[in-house]
Amino acid sequence: MNGEKNEPHNKPNSFHTAFEFHTSKLLSLCPPQHGHQRRQFSVRSAAAKRKALRSSFPVLELPLLPIQRHVYEANLRNSRACQNKYTELQEKVRRGGGENAVIRHTQRNRKLLVRDRLRFLLDDDDFLELSPFAGMGLPYGDIPSAGCLTGVGRINGLWCVFIANDATVKGGTAYPITVKKQLRAQEVVIQNRLPCVYLVDSGGAFLPLQSEIFPDKNQGGRTFYNEAIMSAMKIPQIVSRLTDGSRFQEFKGRYGTTLVTGFAKIHGHLVGIVANNGALTYEAALKGSHFVQLCDQRDAPLLFLQNTAPAAALTLSAAQVKAETNSNRLKAQGSMMSAVACASVPKITVVIGGCHGGDSYAMCGRAFDPNFLFLWPNARVSLAAPGHADSLLPADTKQEEEKKLNEKLEEESSAFFSSGRMWDDGVILPQETRKVLRDALDIIKQQRHQLSTEKKQPVLLRM
């Protein structure tokens, strides 16, 4: 009016844009009522929505903290020493039973080596090997790779688990650790609903240790039981280096700061990340419990990054322990353990530092059935951290006994000691973690396209 030109009704303006934004925001927060379908007002395509979700995650831009030079150099030396030990063990494992055994196997028996067989069977050499250091440092000697290779690889485009005997190691005989490794591979098959391929070249059980192989429930016969069941089923800095584009949407960043939680994408897979850097405080455990249940409802796989600080593990006095027993911290930890145990989404655990005491259970340790569990070479797995043995001993313990226990903890808490006894699915280098997670998430995705498991209802603990 008054000479002004009327705007066409179909032209977007700021009011329409704001209305569309607030309407979509309101609809996302309000669940549909029973018996009614939610109307979709957004005209954006699914691809556009995915692109918007990707770009909505902020990029982690963390400045390097001012750190003392000698601390940095000490950490660097320790990291290089761990990597050198890793490389040394890896070369020893790849040699199998040794040069003479390899010559006898290939020239006299005219057989292919186990890795050559896998190379011809699998689509490519890029497969996820499980527990390669199993069998090393055992009381009855070194058994490279526990006498068999297990892992997950693609056959004609389909992810499959393989269990392949290495006849160059002790003539292919099965040791107790061999049975344990095969059983763990079958657990991966059952959890992820994968086909399983066996490449058998075995000399049977190692008779001097037959009592540890044959009679008990979870020994040799269990592998055949599992085969029948599987046939019936038809089956902050570290985070920024693991996620796509270093993007990470943190959840409750200012609450319970010893636990970092949030959403990110790893090779296109949306995951919920739970990473601790110290003790699980009352606030941290509550936040962890809430976030795990949120991921379970959203059907997002969980990635746990364990790093319990040594000083935080079992350093309380008797009076403090008594007070701690009655505190809310233990209740919150119990709530988080319940949430982790009852979550039906896939779970992957990587121990990047310390794994000590009860905190390791809430962070999805082995006892809580993660789909995969890996260790970095510098990882430590024990009830108490090395150097803190005094928290496990009576007050009148002699200094010499305490020193012996600390030495024992130092030896038996190492990642290689753990992996040698099949307490994990292998030691991986930090720089290979993103690749390993990609393979694990691809494997999990294949399983989730098949039969979905019924969600377990969380157990509510009232205290």
C-alpha positions as semicolon CSV with decimal commas, in nm:
position;residue;x (nm);y (nm);z (nm)
1;M;0,000;0,000;0,000
2;N;0,097;0,367;-0,042
3;G;0,277;0,274;-0,361
4;E;0,471;-0,017;-0,212
5;K;0,483;-0,335;-0,420
6;N;0,335;-0,647;-0,258
7;E;0,578;-0,934;-0,216
8;P;0,474;-1,270;-0,367
9;H;0,341;-1,516;-0,107
10;N;0,579;-1,796;-0,208
11;K;0,895;-1,600;-0,140
12;P;1,072;-1,721;0,178
13;N;1,128;-1,468;0,451
14;S;1,286;-1,464;0,796
15;F;0,954;-1,541;0,969
16;H;0,897;-1,856;0,759
17;T;1,256;-1,967;0,813
18;A;1,234;-1,920;1,188
19;F;0,892;-2,090;1,200
20;E;1,022;-2,391;1,004
21;F;1,328;-2,418;1,233
22;H;1,129;-2,401;1,558
23;T;0,862;-2,638;1,424
24;S;1,119;-2,901;1,328
25;K;1,295;-2,851;1,663
26;L;0,966;-2,899;1,852
27;L;0,877;-3,211;1,653
28;S;1,218;-3,364;1,721
29;L;1,168;-3,319;2,097
30;C;0,806;-3,442;2,114
31;P;0,752;-3,816;2,056
32;P;0,447;-3,920;1,850
33;Q;0,136;-4,019;2,046
34;H;0,022;-4,379;2,052
35;G;-0,160;-4,477;1,733
36;H;-0,060;-4,161;1,541
37;Q;0,217;-4,109;1,288
38;R;0,425;-3,794;1,312
39;R;0,382;-3,568;1,008
40;Q;0,703;-3,472;0,830
41;F;0,708;-3,096;0,756
42;S;1,070;-3,079;0,641
43;V;1,120;-3,077;0,263
44;R;1,492;-3,154;0,281
45;S;1,609;-3,481;0,130
46;A;1,762;-3,757;0,342
47;A;2,106;-3,685;0,192
48;A;2,075;-3,317;0,283
49;K;1,978;-3,407;0,639
50;R;2,279;-3,636;0,674
51;K;2,506;-3,364;0,538
52;A;2,361;-3,113;0,786
53;L;2,415;-3,358;1,072
54;R;2,778;-3,407;0,970
55;S;2,846;-3,037;0,955
56;S;2,673;-2,975;1,290
57;F;2,946;-3,156;1,484
58;P;3,208;-2,902;1,594
59;V;3,573;-2,961;1,502
60;L;3,802;-3,037;1,794
61;E;4,066;-2,764;1,791
62;L;4,269;-2,837;2,100
63;P;4,586;-2,632;2,151
64;L;4,890;-2,820;2,276
65;L;4,914;-2,788;2,651
66;P;5,231;-2,632;2,790
67;I;5,419;-2,939;2,904
68;Q;5,768;-2,970;3,045
69;R;6,027;-3,076;2,793
70;H;6,170;-3,363;2,998
71;V;5,821;-3,511;3,052
72;Y;5,754;-3,500;2,678
73;E;6,090;-3,664;2,600
74;A;6,034;-3,935;2,863
75;N;5,692;-4,014;2,717
76;L;5,841;-4,023;2,368
77;R;6,116;-4,265;2,476
78;N;5,863;-4,489;2,648
79;S;5,638;-4,486;2,341
80;R;5,928;-4,582;2,114
81;A;6,033;-4,862;2,352
82;C;5,678;-5,001;2,351
83;Q;5,664;-4,983;1,972
84;N;6,002;-5,157;1,939
85;K;5,883;-5,437;2,167
86;Y;5,562;-5,462;1,967
87;T;5,757;-5,490;1,640
88;E;5,994;-5,748;1,788
89;L;5,708;-5,967;1,910
90;Q;5,523;-5,925;1,581
91;E;5,824;-6,049;1,383
92;K;5,866;-6,344;1,620
93;V;5,500;-6,438;1,582
94;R;5,512;-6,412;1,203
95;R;5,803;-6,659;1,192
96;G;5,573;-6,921;1,339
97;G;5,758;-7,231;1,452
98;G;6,093;-7,105;1,324
99;E;6,302;-7,140;1,009
100;N;6,349;-7,520;1,028
101;A;5,978;-7,582;1,082
102;V;5,890;-7,356;0,787
103;I;6,135;-7,539;0,557
104;R;5,999;-7,878;0,667
105;H;5,641;-7,762;0,614
106;T;5,694;-7,611;0,267
107;Q;5,961;-7,836;0,113
108;R;5,921;-8,180;0,268
109;N;5,545;-8,174;0,329
110;R;5,479;-7,946;0,028
111;K;5,215;-7,739;0,206
112;L;5,127;-7,373;0,194
113;L;5,199;-7,163;0,501
114;V;4,889;-7,056;0,690
115;R;4,919;-6,688;0,590
116;D;4,955;-6,789;0,224
117;R;4,636;-6,995;0,255
118;L;4,453;-6,694;0,393
119;R;4,594;-6,475;0,117
120;F;4,438;-6,705;-0,145
121;L;4,111;-6,741;0,047
122;L;4,035;-6,380;0,144
123;D;3,948;-6,097;-0,092
124;D;4,262;-5,906;0,007
125;D;4,539;-5,901;0,265
126;D;4,361;-5,636;0,470
127;F;4,197;-5,845;0,742
128;L;4,148;-5,793;1,115
129;E;4,367;-6,043;1,301
130;L;4,260;-6,122;1,657
131;S;4,496;-6,191;1,949
132;P;4,819;-6,228;1,747
133;F;5,031;-6,234;2,066
134;A;4,831;-6,511;2,233
135;G;5,057;-6,787;2,362
136;M;5,364;-6,571;2,426
137;G;5,536;-6,581;2,766
138;L;5,346;-6,880;2,906
139;P;5,484;-7,113;3,177
140;Y;5,523;-7,393;2,922
141;G;5,706;-7,172;2,670
142;D;5,621;-6,949;2,375
143;I;5,345;-7,073;2,142
144;P;5,342;-6,811;1,860
145;S;4,984;-6,703;1,786
146;A;4,872;-6,990;2,015
147;G;4,930;-7,225;1,720
148;C;4,640;-7,086;1,516
149;L;4,543;-6,766;1,338
150;T;4,201;-6,616;1,404
151;G;4,049;-6,303;1,264
152;V;3,784;-6,146;1,046
153;G;3,817;-6,091;0,673
154;R;3,606;-6,062;0,359
155;I;3,531;-6,361;0,135
156;N;3,352;-6,255;-0,183
157;G;3,256;-5,930;-0,011
158;L;3,111;-6,096;0,301
159;W;3,274;-6,055;0,644
160;C;3,365;-6,397;0,787
161;V;3,559;-6,524;1,089
162;F;3,845;-6,762;1,011
163;I;4,022;-7,010;1,240
164;A;4,335;-7,151;1,077
165;N;4,590;-7,387;1,235
166;D;4,960;-7,311;1,192
167;A;5,127;-7,650;1,155
168;T;5,476;-7,497;1,182
169;V;5,409;-7,433;1,555
170;K;5,458;-7,756;1,750
171;G;5,332;-7,961;1,457
172;G;4,989;-7,801;1,479
173;T;4,912;-7,952;1,822
174;A;4,653;-7,777;2,036
175;Y;4,756;-7,628;2,371
176;P;4,517;-7,493;2,635
177;I;4,578;-7,142;2,501
178;T;4,489;-7,268;2,149
179;V;4,149;-7,384;2,271
180;K;4,095;-7,054;2,451
181;K;4,175;-6,859;2,135
182;Q;3,936;-7,070;1,926
183;L;3,659;-7,022;2,182
184;R;3,710;-6,645;2,175
185;A;3,686;-6,646;1,793
186;Q;3,359;-6,839;1,822
187;E;3,229;-6,577;2,067
188;V;3,296;-6,313;1,799
189;V;3,103;-6,530;1,552
190;I;2,802;-6,561;1,782
191;Q;2,798;-6,197;1,898
192;N;2,829;-6,054;1,546
193;R;2,637;-6,328;1,362
194;L;2,915;-6,402;1,115
195;P;2,992;-6,711;0,907
196;C;3,295;-6,908;1,031
197;V;3,556;-7,081;0,814
198;Y;3,800;-7,340;0,952
199;L;4,135;-7,421;0,789
200;V;4,232;-7,736;0,979
201;D;4,592;-7,861;0,984
202;S;4,615;-7,990;1,339
203;G;4,811;-8,263;1,511
204;G;4,550;-8,300;1,787
205;A;4,583;-8,213;2,153
206;F;4,921;-8,172;2,324
207;L;4,902;-8,483;2,544
208;P;5,121;-8,369;2,837
209;L;4,861;-8,095;2,900
210;Q;4,551;-8,295;2,808
211;S;4,394;-8,239;3,151
212;E;4,375;-7,866;3,071
213;I;4,235;-7,923;2,721
214;F;3,979;-8,201;2,730
215;P;3,751;-8,255;3,032
216;D;3,609;-7,923;3,158
217;K;3,306;-7,733;3,031
218;N;3,494;-7,447;2,863
219;Q;3,771;-7,658;2,713
220;G;3,812;-7,856;2,391
221;G;3,462;-7,999;2,364
222;R;3,309;-7,653;2,389
223;T;3,430;-7,567;2,038
224;F;3,214;-7,844;1,887
225;Y;2,916;-7,736;2,099
226;N;2,956;-7,379;1,973
227;E;2,972;-7,499;1,612
228;A;2,635;-7,670;1,654
229;I;2,483;-7,359;1,815
230;M;2,622;-7,132;1,542
231;S;2,484;-7,358;1,269
232;A;2,141;-7,349;1,432
233;M;2,154;-6,967;1,448
234;K;2,255;-6,918;1,086
235;I;2,484;-6,671;1,156
236;P;3,991;-3,464;2,344
237;Q;4,324;-3,539;2,143
238;I;4,294;-3,908;2,103
239;V;3,927;-3,872;2,008
240;S;4,013;-3,608;1,747
241;R;4,251;-3,853;1,577
242;L;3,993;-4,131;1,565
243;T;3,688;-3,945;1,433
244;D;3,604;-3,826;1,082
245;G;3,737;-3,473;1,032
246;S;3,820;-3,455;1,406
247;R;3,452;-3,372;1,461
248;F;3,299;-3,456;1,800
249;Q;2,970;-3,347;1,958
250;E;3,034;-3,359;2,332
251;F;2,760;-3,455;2,578
252;K;2,753;-3,265;2,911
253;G;3,109;-3,139;2,868
254;R;3,117;-2,941;3,196
255;Y;2,973;-3,214;3,415
256;G;3,181;-3,506;3,545
257;T;3,490;-3,394;3,356
258;T;3,694;-3,711;3,424
259;L;3,463;-3,884;3,174
260;V;3,429;-3,756;2,817
261;T;3,111;-3,858;2,634
262;G;2,970;-3,759;2,299
263;F;2,880;-3,853;1,943
264;A;3,110;-3,876;1,642
265;K;3,151;-4,060;1,314
266;I;3,429;-4,307;1,236
267;H;3,451;-4,390;0,865
268;G;3,087;-4,285;0,831
269;H;2,960;-4,491;1,126
270;L;2,781;-4,291;1,397
271;V;2,913;-4,399;1,740
272;G;2,880;-4,292;2,101
273;I;3,221;-4,243;2,263
274;V;3,282;-4,296;2,636
275;A;3,639;-4,206;2,737
276;N;3,771;-4,173;3,093
277;N;4,086;-4,000;3,208
278;G;4,103;-4,067;3,579
279;A;3,869;-4,204;3,843
280;L;3,496;-4,235;3,781
281;T;3,357;-3,976;4,019
282;Y;2,993;-3,958;4,124
283;E;2,917;-3,700;3,853
284;A;3,115;-3,886;3,587
285;A;2,942;-4,218;3,657
286;L;2,597;-4,053;3,647
287;K;2,683;-3,889;3,316
288;G;2,815;-4,219;3,179
289;S;2,500;-4,405;3,283
290;H;2,278;-4,143;3,116
291;F;2,483;-4,140;2,796
292;V;2,499;-4,521;2,762
293;Q;2,120;-4,544;2,796
294;L;2,081;-4,264;2,541
295;C;2,299;-4,453;2,289
296;D;2,102;-4,770;2,356
297;Q;1,776;-4,591;2,278
298;R;1,924;-4,434;1,963
299;D;2,075;-4,766;1,854
300;A;2,425;-4,615;1,832
301;P;2,725;-4,848;1,890
302;L;2,942;-4,761;2,191
303;L;3,319;-4,707;2,184
304;F;3,489;-4,716;2,526
305;L;3,838;-4,565;2,566
306;Q;3,980;-4,675;2,902
307;N;4,245;-4,475;3,082
308;T;4,228;-4,493;3,461
309;A;4,503;-4,281;3,618
310;P;4,734;-4,490;3,843
311;A;4,707;-4,243;4,129
312;A;4,329;-4,285;4,125
313;A;4,331;-4,662;4,172
314;L;4,300;-4,803;4,523
315;T;4,478;-4,524;4,711
316;L;4,222;-4,470;4,986
317;S;4,286;-4,513;5,356
318;A;4,076;-4,752;5,566
319;A;3,858;-4,468;5,697
320;Q;3,807;-4,330;5,349
321;V;3,719;-4,675;5,216
322;K;3,449;-4,711;5,483
323;A;3,308;-4,370;5,392
324;E;3,334;-4,447;5,021
325;T;3,137;-4,769;5,064
326;N;2,838;-4,568;5,188
327;S;2,878;-4,284;4,941
328;N;2,679;-4,198;4,632
329;R;2,983;-4,266;4,414
330;L;2,944;-4,643;4,440
331;K;2,571;-4,615;4,369
332;A;2,641;-4,411;4,057
333;Q;2,906;-4,660;3,944
334;G;2,658;-4,942;3,999
335;S;2,404;-4,755;3,786
336;M;2,661;-4,716;3,506
337;M;2,759;-5,084;3,525
338;S;2,391;-5,178;3,499
339;A;2,345;-4,951;3,196
340;V;2,653;-5,095;3,021
341;A;2,558;-5,456;3,097
342;C;2,198;-5,413;2,978
343;A;2,275;-5,207;2,666
344;S;2,190;-5,415;2,360
345;V;2,394;-5,206;2,114
346;P;2,738;-5,332;2,001
347;K;3,030;-5,229;2,222
348;I;3,401;-5,188;2,139
349;T;3,662;-5,128;2,410
350;V;4,015;-4,994;2,360
351;V;4,244;-4,971;2,665
352;I;4,468;-4,673;2,588
353;G;4,631;-4,640;2,931
354;G;4,548;-4,780;3,272
355;C;4,275;-5,035;3,339
356;H;4,263;-5,070;3,717
357;G;4,010;-5,173;3,979
358;G;3,633;-5,146;3,958
359;D;3,638;-4,858;3,710
360;S;3,735;-5,103;3,436
361;Y;3,403;-5,286;3,474
362;A;3,194;-4,972;3,427
363;M;3,408;-4,895;3,120
364;C;3,306;-5,227;2,959
365;G;3,595;-5,454;3,047
366;R;3,617;-5,814;2,929
367;A;3,363;-5,939;3,185
368;F;3,099;-5,707;3,032
369;D;3,108;-5,877;2,690
370;P;3,231;-5,610;2,446
371;N;3,216;-5,723;2,083
372;F;3,588;-5,644;2,057
373;L;3,851;-5,546;2,314
374;F;4,194;-5,416;2,212
375;L;4,497;-5,281;2,402
376;W;4,760;-5,024;2,316
377;P;5,120;-5,141;2,383
378;N;5,151;-4,908;2,684
379;A;4,827;-5,031;2,846
380;R;4,827;-5,166;3,202
381;V;4,564;-5,412;3,323
382;S;4,560;-5,497;3,695
383;L;4,365;-5,464;4,019
384;A;4,609;-5,198;4,143
385;A;4,858;-4,995;3,943
386;P;5,229;-5,087;3,967
387;G;5,385;-4,889;4,252
388;H;5,062;-4,888;4,454
389;A;5,089;-5,235;4,608
390;D;5,069;-5,083;4,958
391;S;4,693;-5,037;4,905
392;L;4,655;-5,416;4,883
393;L;4,871;-5,512;5,182
394;P;4,828;-5,491;5,561
395;A;4,989;-5,196;5,733
396;D;5,258;-5,411;5,898
397;T;5,384;-5,559;5,569
398;K;5,759;-5,556;5,527
399;Q;5,912;-5,329;5,267
400;E;6,073;-5,627;5,093
401;E;5,737;-5,799;5,042
402;E;5,587;-5,479;4,908
403;K;5,874;-5,445;4,662
404;K;5,823;-5,801;4,537
405;L;5,451;-5,740;4,486
406;N;5,521;-5,418;4,295
407;E;5,763;-5,606;4,068
408;K;5,499;-5,873;4,012
409;L;5,239;-5,609;3,927
410;E;5,483;-5,441;3,689
411;E;5,538;-5,766;3,498
412;E;5,184;-5,906;3,501
413;S;5,000;-5,584;3,420
414;S;5,166;-5,526;3,081
415;A;4,963;-5,540;2,761
416;F;5,178;-5,822;2,623
417;F;5,128;-6,035;2,936
418;S;4,752;-5,983;2,905
419;S;4,742;-6,058;2,533
420;G;4,956;-6,369;2,578
421;R;4,683;-6,512;2,801
422;M;4,390;-6,422;2,574
423;W;4,242;-6,157;2,802
424;D;4,182;-5,936;2,497
425;D;4,153;-5,947;2,119
426;G;4,503;-5,820;2,050
427;V;4,753;-5,539;2,097
428;I;4,722;-5,264;1,835
429;L;4,944;-4,963;1,765
430;P;4,790;-4,619;1,832
431;Q;4,839;-4,517;1,469
432;E;4,641;-4,824;1,353
433;T;4,348;-4,772;1,590
434;R;4,127;-4,586;1,342
435;K;4,172;-4,858;1,080
436;V;4,096;-5,134;1,333
437;L;3,783;-4,948;1,448
438;R;3,672;-4,911;1,087
439;D;3,694;-5,288;1,033
440;A;3,519;-5,363;1,363
441;L;3,234;-5,122;1,284
442;D;3,196;-5,266;0,932
443;I;3,173;-5,614;1,085
444;I;2,913;-5,496;1,336
445;K;2,712;-5,324;1,063
446;Q;2,687;-5,650;0,866
447;Q;2,555;-5,828;1,175
448;R;2,296;-5,557;1,238
449;H;2,152;-5,596;0,889
450;Q;2,060;-5,952;0,988
451;L;1,845;-6,061;1,283
452;S;1,833;-5,793;1,551
453;T;1,853;-5,896;1,914
454;E;1,572;-5,804;2,150
455;K;1,659;-5,510;2,370
456;K;1,722;-5,602;2,730
457;Q;1,542;-5,381;2,979
458;P;1,778;-5,205;3,221
459;V;1,781;-5,323;3,579
460;L;1,686;-5,044;3,819
461;L;1,870;-5,059;4,148
462;R;1,698;-4,877;4,434
463;M;1,913;-4,805;4,738
